[in-house]
Coordinates of C-alpha atoms in Angstrom, one line a residue:
Chain A
X1 CA -6.1 -8.2 34.7
X2 CA -8.0 -9.5 37.7
X3 CA -5.5 -12.1 38.7
X4 CA -4.4 -11.6 42.3
X5 CA -0.8 -12.3 43.0
X6 CA 2.2 -11.3 45.1
X7 CA 4.4 -10.5 42.2
X8 CA 6.0 -7.1 42.6
X9 CA 5.7 -5.4 39.2
X10 CA 7.6 -2.3 40.3
X11 CA 10.8 -2.6 42.3
X12 CA 12.1 -0.3 45.1
X13 CA 14.0 1.9 42.5
X14 CA 10.8 2.5 40.6
X15 CA 11.8 0.2 37.7
X16 CA 9.5 -2.4 36.1
X17 CA 10.3 -6.1 35.9
X18 CA 12.0 -5.7 32.5
X19 CA 14.0 -2.7 33.8
X20 CA 12.0 0.0 32.1
X21 CA 10.9 3.3 33.5
X22 CA 7.2 3.9 33.9
X23 CA 7.1 6.1 30.7
X24 CA 9.4 4.0 28.6
X25 CA 8.4 2.0 25.5
X26 CA 9.7 -1.5 24.7
X27 CA 12.2 -1.6 21.8
X28 CA 10.4 -1.4 18.4
X29 CA 11.7 -2.5 15.0
X30 CA 9.7 -1.9 11.8
X31 CA 10.2 -3.0 8.2
X32 CA 8.1 -2.1 5.1
X33 CA 7.5 -4.2 2.0
X34 CA 8.2 -7.7 3.3
X35 CA 5.8 -9.6 1.1
X36 CA 6.1 -9.6 -2.6
X37 CA 2.6 -10.8 -3.6
X38 CA 0.7 -8.3 -1.4
X39 CA 0.0 -4.8 -2.7
X40 CA 1.5 -3.5 0.6
X41 CA 3.0 -5.1 3.6
X42 CA 4.9 -4.5 6.8
X43 CA 6.5 -6.3 9.7
X44 CA 6.9 -5.1 13.3
X45 CA 8.8 -6.3 16.4
X46 CA 7.5 -4.5 19.4
X47 CA 9.1 -6.0 22.6
X48 CA 8.1 -9.7 22.3
X49 CA 5.4 -9.1 19.7
X50 CA 6.0 -10.1 16.2
X51 CA 3.3 -9.1 13.7
X52 CA 3.1 -9.1 10.0
X53 CA 0.5 -7.1 8.0
X54 CA -0.6 -7.3 4.4
X55 CA -2.9 -5.1 2.4
X56 CA -4.8 -6.0 -0.8
X57 CA -6.8 -3.6 -2.8
X58 CA -8.6 -1.4 -3.4
X59 CA -10.4 -4.2 -5.3
X60 CA -14.0 -4.7 -6.4
X61 CA -16.0 -5.9 -3.4
X62 CA -17.6 -9.3 -3.5
X63 CA -20.3 -10.5 -2.8
X64 CA -21.9 -7.6 -4.6
X65 CA -24.4 -6.7 -1.9
X66 CA -21.6 -5.6 0.5
X67 CA -20.5 -2.9 -2.0
X68 CA -21.0 0.7 -0.9
X69 CA -21.7 2.9 -4.0
X70 CA -20.2 5.9 -2.1
X71 CA -17.0 4.6 -0.6
X72 CA -14.6 1.8 -0.1
X73 CA -15.1 -0.6 2.8
X74 CA -12.1 -1.4 5.0
X75 CA -12.0 -5.0 6.2
X76 CA -9.2 -5.8 8.6
X77 CA -8.7 -9.3 9.9
X78 CA -6.8 -9.7 13.1
X79 CA -5.6 -13.3 13.6
X80 CA -3.4 -14.9 16.2
X81 CA -1.3 -17.8 15.1
X82 CA -1.8 -21.0 17.1
X83 CA 1.9 -20.9 18.1
X84 CA 1.8 -17.2 19.1
X85 CA 1.1 -17.8 22.8
X86 CA 2.5 -20.2 25.5
X87 CA -0.5 -22.5 25.5
X88 CA -1.6 -23.4 21.9
X89 CA -4.4 -21.2 20.8
X90 CA -7.2 -22.9 19.0
X91 CA -7.0 -21.6 15.4
X92 CA -9.7 -19.5 13.8
X93 CA -11.7 -16.5 14.7
X94 CA -13.0 -16.3 18.3
X95 CA -14.9 -13.7 20.3
X96 CA -11.8 -11.6 21.0
X97 CA -10.3 -11.6 17.5
X98 CA -13.7 -10.8 15.9
X99 CA -14.0 -7.8 18.2
X100 CA -10.4 -6.6 17.5
X101 CA -10.9 -7.0 13.7
X102 CA -13.9 -4.8 14.0
X103 CA -12.4 -2.0 16.1
X104 CA -9.1 -2.1 14.0
X105 CA -11.2 -1.8 10.8
X106 CA -13.0 1.2 12.1
X107 CA -9.8 2.9 13.4
X108 CA -8.0 2.4 10.0
X109 CA -11.1 3.6 8.1
X110 CA -11.0 6.9 9.9
X111 CA -7.7 7.9 8.1
X112 CA -8.3 6.4 4.7
X113 CA -9.9 8.5 1.9
X114 CA -12.4 5.8 1.3
X115 CA -14.7 8.0 -0.9
X116 CA -12.1 7.9 -3.7
X117 CA -12.7 4.2 -4.3
X118 CA -16.4 3.5 -4.5
X119 CA -17.7 -0.1 -4.6
X120 CA -14.3 -1.5 -3.5
X121 CA -12.8 -3.1 -0.5
X122 CA -9.5 -2.6 1.1
X123 CA -8.4 -5.8 2.8
X124 CA -6.0 -5.7 5.7
X125 CA -4.6 -8.9 7.2
X126 CA -2.9 -8.7 10.5
X127 CA -1.2 -11.9 11.6
X128 CA 0.2 -12.1 15.1
X129 CA 3.1 -14.6 15.0
X130 CA 4.2 -14.0 18.6
X131 CA 2.2 -12.3 21.2
X132 CA 3.4 -10.4 24.3
X133 CA 0.6 -8.0 25.2
X134 CA -0.4 -4.9 23.2
X135 CA -0.9 -6.8 19.9
X136 CA -3.9 -4.8 18.8
X137 CA -2.0 -1.5 19.1
X138 CA 1.1 -3.0 17.4
X139 CA -1.3 -4.4 14.8
X140 CA -2.7 -1.0 14.0
X141 CA 0.7 0.6 13.8
X142 CA 2.0 -2.0 11.4
X143 CA -1.3 -2.0 9.4
X144 CA -0.9 1.7 8.7
X145 CA 2.6 1.1 7.4
X146 CA 1.3 -1.6 5.1
X147 CA -1.5 0.7 3.9
X148 CA 1.0 3.5 3.1
X149 CA 3.1 0.9 1.3
X150 CA 0.1 -0.2 -0.8
X151 CA -0.3 3.4 -2.1
X152 CA -3.6 4.0 -0.4
X153 CA -4.3 7.7 0.2
X154 CA -4.6 8.6 3.9
X155 CA -5.0 11.7 6.0
X156 CA -2.2 10.5 8.3
X157 CA -0.4 7.4 9.5
X158 CA -2.1 5.9 12.5
X159 CA -0.3 4.9 15.6
X160 CA -1.4 2.4 18.3
X161 CA -0.1 2.7 21.8
X162 CA -1.2 1.3 25.2
X163 CA -0.9 2.6 28.7
X164 CA -2.1 1.0 31.9
X165 CA -1.8 0.8 35.7
X166 CA 0.3 -1.6 37.6
X167 CA 0.9 -1.7 41.4
X168 CA -1.0 1.6 41.6
X169 CA 1.3 3.4 39.1
X170 CA 0.3 4.6 35.6
X171 CA 2.8 3.2 33.1
X172 CA 3.2 3.1 29.4
X173 CA 3.1 0.0 27.1
X174 CA 2.4 -3.0 29.3
X175 CA 4.2 -6.3 28.7
X176 CA 2.6 -9.7 29.3
X177 CA 3.3 -10.0 33.0
X178 CA 2.1 -6.4 33.7
X179 CA -1.0 -7.1 31.5
X180 CA -1.8 -10.3 33.4
X181 CA -1.1 -9.1 36.9
X182 CA -1.7 -5.4 36.6
X183 CA -4.8 -3.4 37.4
X184 CA -5.7 -1.8 34.0
X185 CA -4.8 -1.7 30.4
X186 CA -5.8 1.2 28.0
X187 CA -5.0 0.5 24.3
X188 CA -5.4 3.6 22.1
X189 CA -5.0 4.4 18.4
X190 CA -4.0 7.9 17.7
X191 CA -3.8 10.1 14.6
X192 CA -0.5 11.9 15.5
X193 CA -0.9 15.0 13.3
X194 CA -4.2 16.1 14.8
X195 CA -3.9 14.2 18.1
X196 CA -7.3 12.7 17.4
X197 CA -8.2 9.4 19.0
X198 CA -9.4 6.6 16.7
X199 CA -9.6 3.8 19.2
X200 CA -9.9 3.8 23.0
X201 CA -10.6 0.8 25.1
X202 CA -10.0 -0.1 28.7
X203 CA -9.7 -3.3 30.5
X204 CA -9.6 -3.2 34.3
X205 CA -10.3 -0.1 36.3
X206 CA -8.7 3.2 37.1
X207 CA -9.8 6.6 38.3
X208 CA -10.6 9.5 35.9
X209 CA -7.4 11.3 36.8
X210 CA -5.4 8.1 36.1
X211 CA -7.1 7.6 32.8
X212 CA -6.2 11.1 31.7
X213 CA -2.6 10.6 32.8
X214 CA -2.5 7.3 30.9
X215 CA -3.9 8.9 27.7
X216 CA -1.4 11.8 27.9
X217 CA 1.4 9.3 28.3
X218 CA 0.2 7.3 25.2
X219 CA -0.3 10.5 23.2
X220 CA 3.3 11.5 23.9
X221 CA 4.7 8.0 23.0
X222 CA 2.6 8.0 19.8
X223 CA 4.7 10.9 18.5
X224 CA 7.8 8.9 19.0
X225 CA 6.3 5.8 17.3
X226 CA 5.2 8.0 14.5
X227 CA 8.7 9.1 13.9
X228 CA 9.8 5.5 13.7
X229 CA 7.1 4.8 11.2
X230 CA 8.2 7.6 8.9
X231 CA 11.8 6.4 9.2
X232 CA 10.8 2.8 8.3
X233 CA 8.8 4.0 5.2
X234 CA 11.6 6.2 3.9
X235 CA 14.2 3.6 4.6
X236 CA 12.7 1.3 2.0
X237 CA 13.4 3.8 -0.7
X238 CA 16.7 5.2 0.5
X239 CA 18.4 1.8 0.8
X240 CA 18.4 1.4 -3.0
X241 CA 20.6 4.4 -3.3
X242 CA 23.1 3.2 -0.8
X243 CA 23.6 -0.1 -2.5
X244 CA 25.0 1.6 -5.6
Chain B
X1 CA 16.8 19.7 -12.8
X2 CA 19.0 17.6 -15.1
X3 CA 22.2 18.0 -13.0
X4 CA 20.5 17.0 -9.7
X5 CA 21.7 13.7 -8.2
X6 CA 20.5 11.4 -5.5
X7 CA 16.9 11.0 -4.4
X8 CA 13.9 13.1 -4.8
X9 CA 12.2 14.1 -1.6
X10 CA 10.1 11.3 -0.3
X11 CA 7.0 12.2 1.7
X12 CA 4.6 10.1 3.8
X13 CA 0.9 10.4 4.3
X14 CA 0.0 13.3 6.6
X15 CA 3.3 15.1 6.1
X16 CA 3.1 18.9 6.1
X17 CA 4.2 20.4 2.7
X18 CA 5.5 23.9 3.3
X19 CA 6.2 24.5 -0.4
X20 CA 4.5 27.4 -2.0
X21 CA 2.1 26.6 -4.8
X22 CA -1.4 25.5 -5.5
X23 CA -2.5 22.0 -4.3
X24 CA -2.2 19.5 -7.1
X25 CA -2.5 15.8 -7.2
X26 CA -1.9 13.5 -4.2
X27 CA -2.3 16.5 -1.8
X28 CA -5.1 17.5 0.5
X29 CA -5.8 20.7 2.3
X30 CA -6.8 21.1 5.9
X31 CA -7.1 24.4 7.8
X32 CA -5.3 26.1 4.9
X33 CA -2.3 23.9 5.0
X34 CA -1.2 21.3 2.5
X35 CA -0.5 17.7 3.4
X36 CA 0.6 14.7 1.4
X37 CA -2.0 11.9 1.0
X38 CA 0.4 9.3 -0.3
X39 CA 3.7 7.7 0.4
X40 CA 5.3 9.3 -2.7
X41 CA 7.8 11.8 -4.1
X42 CA 7.3 15.5 -4.0
X43 CA 7.0 17.1 -7.5
X44 CA 6.8 20.9 -8.0
X45 CA 5.5 21.7 -11.5
X46 CA 3.9 24.8 -13.0
X47 CA 2.9 26.4 -9.7
X48 CA 1.3 23.2 -8.4
X49 CA 2.5 21.0 -5.6
X50 CA 2.0 17.3 -6.4
X51 CA 2.8 14.1 -4.7
X52 CA 3.4 11.2 -7.1
X53 CA 2.6 7.9 -5.3
X54 CA 5.3 5.3 -5.2
X55 CA 2.8 2.5 -5.4
X56 CA -0.9 1.9 -5.7
X57 CA -3.5 0.7 -8.1
X58 CA -4.5 2.1 -11.5
X59 CA -7.3 4.7 -11.5
X60 CA -8.8 4.8 -15.0
X61 CA -8.9 8.2 -16.8
X62 CA -10.7 8.9 -20.0
X63 CA -8.5 8.6 -23.0
X64 CA -5.9 6.3 -21.5
X65 CA -4.5 3.5 -23.6
X66 CA -4.5 0.4 -21.5
X67 CA -3.6 -3.3 -21.9
X68 CA -6.3 -5.6 -20.7
X69 CA -7.1 -9.3 -20.4
X70 CA -10.4 -10.8 -21.2
X71 CA -11.8 -12.5 -18.1
X72 CA -15.4 -13.3 -19.1
X73 CA -17.7 -13.5 -22.1
X74 CA -21.3 -12.4 -22.4
X75 CA -23.6 -12.4 -25.5
X76 CA -23.2 -8.7 -26.1
X77 CA -19.9 -7.8 -24.4
X78 CA -16.6 -9.0 -23.0
X79 CA -15.4 -8.3 -19.4
X80 CA -11.8 -7.0 -19.3
X81 CA -9.4 -6.9 -16.4
X82 CA -7.5 -3.6 -16.9
X83 CA -5.6 -3.8 -13.6
X84 CA -7.9 -1.3 -12.0
X85 CA -10.1 -1.9 -8.9
X86 CA -13.0 -2.6 -11.3
X87 CA -13.4 -4.8 -14.4
X88 CA -14.4 -2.9 -17.6
X89 CA -17.0 -4.1 -20.0
X90 CA -16.2 -4.0 -23.7
X91 CA -19.4 -3.8 -25.8
X92 CA -19.6 -5.4 -29.2
X93 CA -20.3 -2.0 -30.7
X94 CA -16.9 -0.8 -29.5
X95 CA -14.8 -3.4 -31.5
X96 CA -13.7 -3.1 -35.1
X97 CA -15.5 -6.3 -36.1
X98 CA -19.2 -7.1 -36.8
X99 CA -20.2 -9.5 -34.1
X100 CA -23.4 -11.4 -34.1
X101 CA -25.4 -11.7 -30.8
X102 CA -23.8 -14.5 -28.7
X103 CA -20.9 -14.9 -31.0
X104 CA -18.4 -12.9 -28.9
X105 CA -16.2 -15.9 -28.3
X106 CA -15.2 -16.2 -31.9
X107 CA -13.3 -12.9 -31.9
X108 CA -11.9 -12.6 -28.3
X109 CA -11.9 -15.5 -25.9
X110 CA -10.9 -15.7 -22.2
X111 CA -7.2 -15.1 -21.6
X112 CA -6.7 -12.9 -24.8
X113 CA -4.9 -9.7 -24.3
X114 CA -5.9 -6.4 -26.0
X115 CA -4.9 -2.8 -26.3
X116 CA -7.9 -0.6 -25.6
X117 CA -8.8 2.9 -24.9
X118 CA -10.8 4.1 -21.9
X119 CA -13.8 5.8 -23.4
X120 CA -15.6 6.9 -20.3
X121 CA -15.4 6.8 -16.5
X122 CA -18.1 7.9 -14.1
X123 CA -18.0 8.9 -10.5
X124 CA -19.0 5.4 -9.4
X125 CA -15.8 4.1 -10.8
X126 CA -17.5 2.3 -13.7
X127 CA -15.3 2.1 -16.8
X128 CA -16.1 1.7 -20.4
X129 CA -13.4 0.8 -23.0
X130 CA -13.3 0.8 -26.7
X131 CA -11.2 -0.8 -29.5
X132 CA -12.6 1.3 -32.3
X133 CA -9.5 3.4 -33.1
X134 CA -6.2 3.2 -35.0
X135 CA -3.7 1.0 -33.3
X136 CA -6.1 -0.7 -30.8
X137 CA -6.0 -4.4 -31.4
X138 CA -5.6 -7.9 -30.0
X139 CA -2.1 -8.7 -29.0
X140 CA -0.6 -12.0 -30.2
X141 CA 2.4 -13.6 -28.6
X142 CA 5.0 -11.7 -26.5
X143 CA 5.4 -11.3 -22.8
X144 CA 3.3 -9.4 -20.3
X145 CA 4.7 -7.8 -17.2
X146 CA 3.1 -5.5 -14.6
X147 CA 4.6 -2.4 -12.9
X148 CA 3.1 0.1 -10.6
X149 CA 1.0 2.5 -12.7
X150 CA 2.7 5.5 -11.0
X151 CA 6.0 4.5 -12.6
X152 CA 4.7 4.3 -16.2
X153 CA 6.0 7.8 -17.0
X154 CA 9.5 6.8 -15.9
X155 CA 9.4 3.7 -18.2
X156 CA 8.3 5.9 -21.1
X157 CA 10.8 8.6 -20.3
X158 CA 10.9 12.2 -21.3
X159 CA 9.3 12.4 -24.8
X160 CA 9.5 8.6 -25.0
X161 CA 13.3 8.6 -24.7
X162 CA 13.5 5.7 -22.3
X163 CA 11.2 3.3 -24.2
X164 CA 12.8 4.3 -27.5
X165 CA 16.2 3.3 -26.1
X166 CA 14.8 0.0 -24.9
X167 CA 13.5 -0.8 -28.3
X168 CA 16.7 0.3 -30.1
X169 CA 19.1 -1.7 -27.9
X170 CA 17.1 -4.9 -27.8
X171 CA 15.2 -5.0 -31.1
X172 CA 12.0 -5.7 -29.3
X173 CA 8.5 -4.3 -29.7
X174 CA 7.4 -2.8 -26.3
X175 CA 4.0 -1.4 -25.6
X176 CA 3.4 0.3 -22.2
X177 CA -0.3 0.7 -21.1
X178 CA -1.2 3.6 -18.8
X179 CA -2.4 1.0 -16.4
X180 CA 1.1 -0.4 -15.7
X181 CA 0.8 -3.4 -17.9
X182 CA 3.7 -3.8 -20.4
X183 CA 3.7 -6.0 -23.5
X184 CA 7.1 -7.1 -24.9
X185 CA 7.6 -9.1 -28.1
X186 CA 10.8 -10.0 -29.9
X187 CA 13.9 -12.2 -29.7
X188 CA 14.1 -14.1 -26.4
X189 CA 17.4 -12.5 -25.3
X190 CA 15.9 -9.1 -26.0
X191 CA 12.8 -9.8 -23.9
X192 CA 15.0 -10.9 -21.0
X193 CA 17.0 -7.7 -21.2
X194 CA 13.9 -5.5 -21.4
X195 CA 12.3 -7.2 -18.4
X196 CA 15.6 -6.7 -16.4
X197 CA 15.8 -3.1 -17.5
X198 CA 12.1 -2.4 -16.5
X199 CA 12.6 -4.0 -13.1
X200 CA 15.6 -1.8 -12.7
X201 CA 13.6 1.3 -13.6
X202 CA 10.8 0.2 -11.3
X203 CA 13.1 0.0 -8.2
X204 CA 15.0 3.2 -8.9
X205 CA 12.1 5.3 -10.3
X206 CA 12.6 7.9 -7.5
X207 CA 16.3 8.6 -8.3
X208 CA 17.9 11.1 -10.7
X209 CA 20.1 10.2 -13.7
X210 CA 18.1 7.0 -14.3
X211 CA 18.3 7.1 -18.2
X212 CA 22.1 7.1 -18.1
X213 CA 22.3 4.1 -15.8
X214 CA 19.8 2.2 -17.9
X215 CA 21.8 3.1 -21.0
X216 CA 25.0 1.7 -19.4
X217 CA 23.1 -1.4 -18.4
X218 CA 21.8 -2.0 -21.9
X219 CA 25.2 -1.4 -23.4
X220 CA 26.7 -4.0 -21.0
X221 CA 24.0 -6.5 -21.9
X222 CA 24.5 -6.0 -25.6
X223 CA 28.3 -6.4 -25.2
X224 CA 27.7 -9.7 -23.3
X225 CA 25.4 -11.2 -25.9
X226 CA 27.8 -10.2 -28.7
X227 CA 30.7 -11.9 -26.8
X228 CA 28.7 -15.1 -26.5
X229 CA 28.1 -15.4 -30.2
X230 CA 31.8 -15.2 -31.1

């Protein structure tokens, strides 16, 4: 965003630099139950993004003063590995990852039945191993799989999906080049069953009409990602049968 | 139900359940429709639609027999980890011994494992446990393993058939706590077989015909150990 350049992000045939149509997602691969020690875990490859998520809990919240006597608190920690980007990222929390941890926690909390586990915390760790734009939405998608795997009761799975604007065109699911040299990026988290929005941010600028188009596009793609999530969750338990 | 084979229907959180029946466990209702709250298996029983979670932590219920580990001592009580989100206090009045003030360490020390009963649970999730009942005691020796609490009924089997079979074939003593903690004691080969069998039950809990497969596995294991002795 903001970087001026001569790079053409959309060619004469209307295709993007990686050959996708404006409303096409990058290839997505999901796997559930990848970590043995965690209560629940999942892994996702979304285009060039590689993210692993682990869930611990519900467990008693410490220090005691952070406990809520009425409900569980959801603590998500978004972290980028130092090797996840081209230029080495200084390890540890920074302004960006603290913000993302907060908004992801709130998005996840909106689907969890937190009132069933008073005084506890549900810890979600999202580790970005390789980043290629759209890590927060991929992180939310994979975290919801890990929560389901941990046996935490939820209203629905939650899906993250981004849309944006490049070269004056509204497109779905920006990759790194499009994110860097495009005009706007709109990451969203969607509850697919009710079509509610759990997270909506925007970087860059676009008109009201363009924003509505982008949101509709992400909403539609969310249904597709939701199907992939269901398939990934069920696959973990059907594979056992096939082995026999 | 006996002759069904394959997998029970797996549901995911937020999945619409069109089955007729009253909403049971693991299900929530929104706008008059039922949805699953868990990643679990669908279970229709006595007019209720239930979803049995495939994983998750133990939520204590009054009357459950659980296996717990002492994690802390206090002058008037012990603190017990019962594999739930919360630790449970065990008061000196709830043990079968006469304990003097501050003398708790003489009877149970940190790391000891006990069978206890959940005597009370409140809406804040606080749990009280007791050992003042027949059969509740400190466990000596043996092995401890943990499974997902939702799979405890499968390890016990219909009317205790599965656990009875495990005991008969291996000559081990097996005690399954409702909290998913299992205590096994007996000859070393037997313990290894029991652990293998329980891991097998755990990974195939959502399939039909499990008892027969476990039986075949136990027979095979027994055949092998007999062969080695000759």
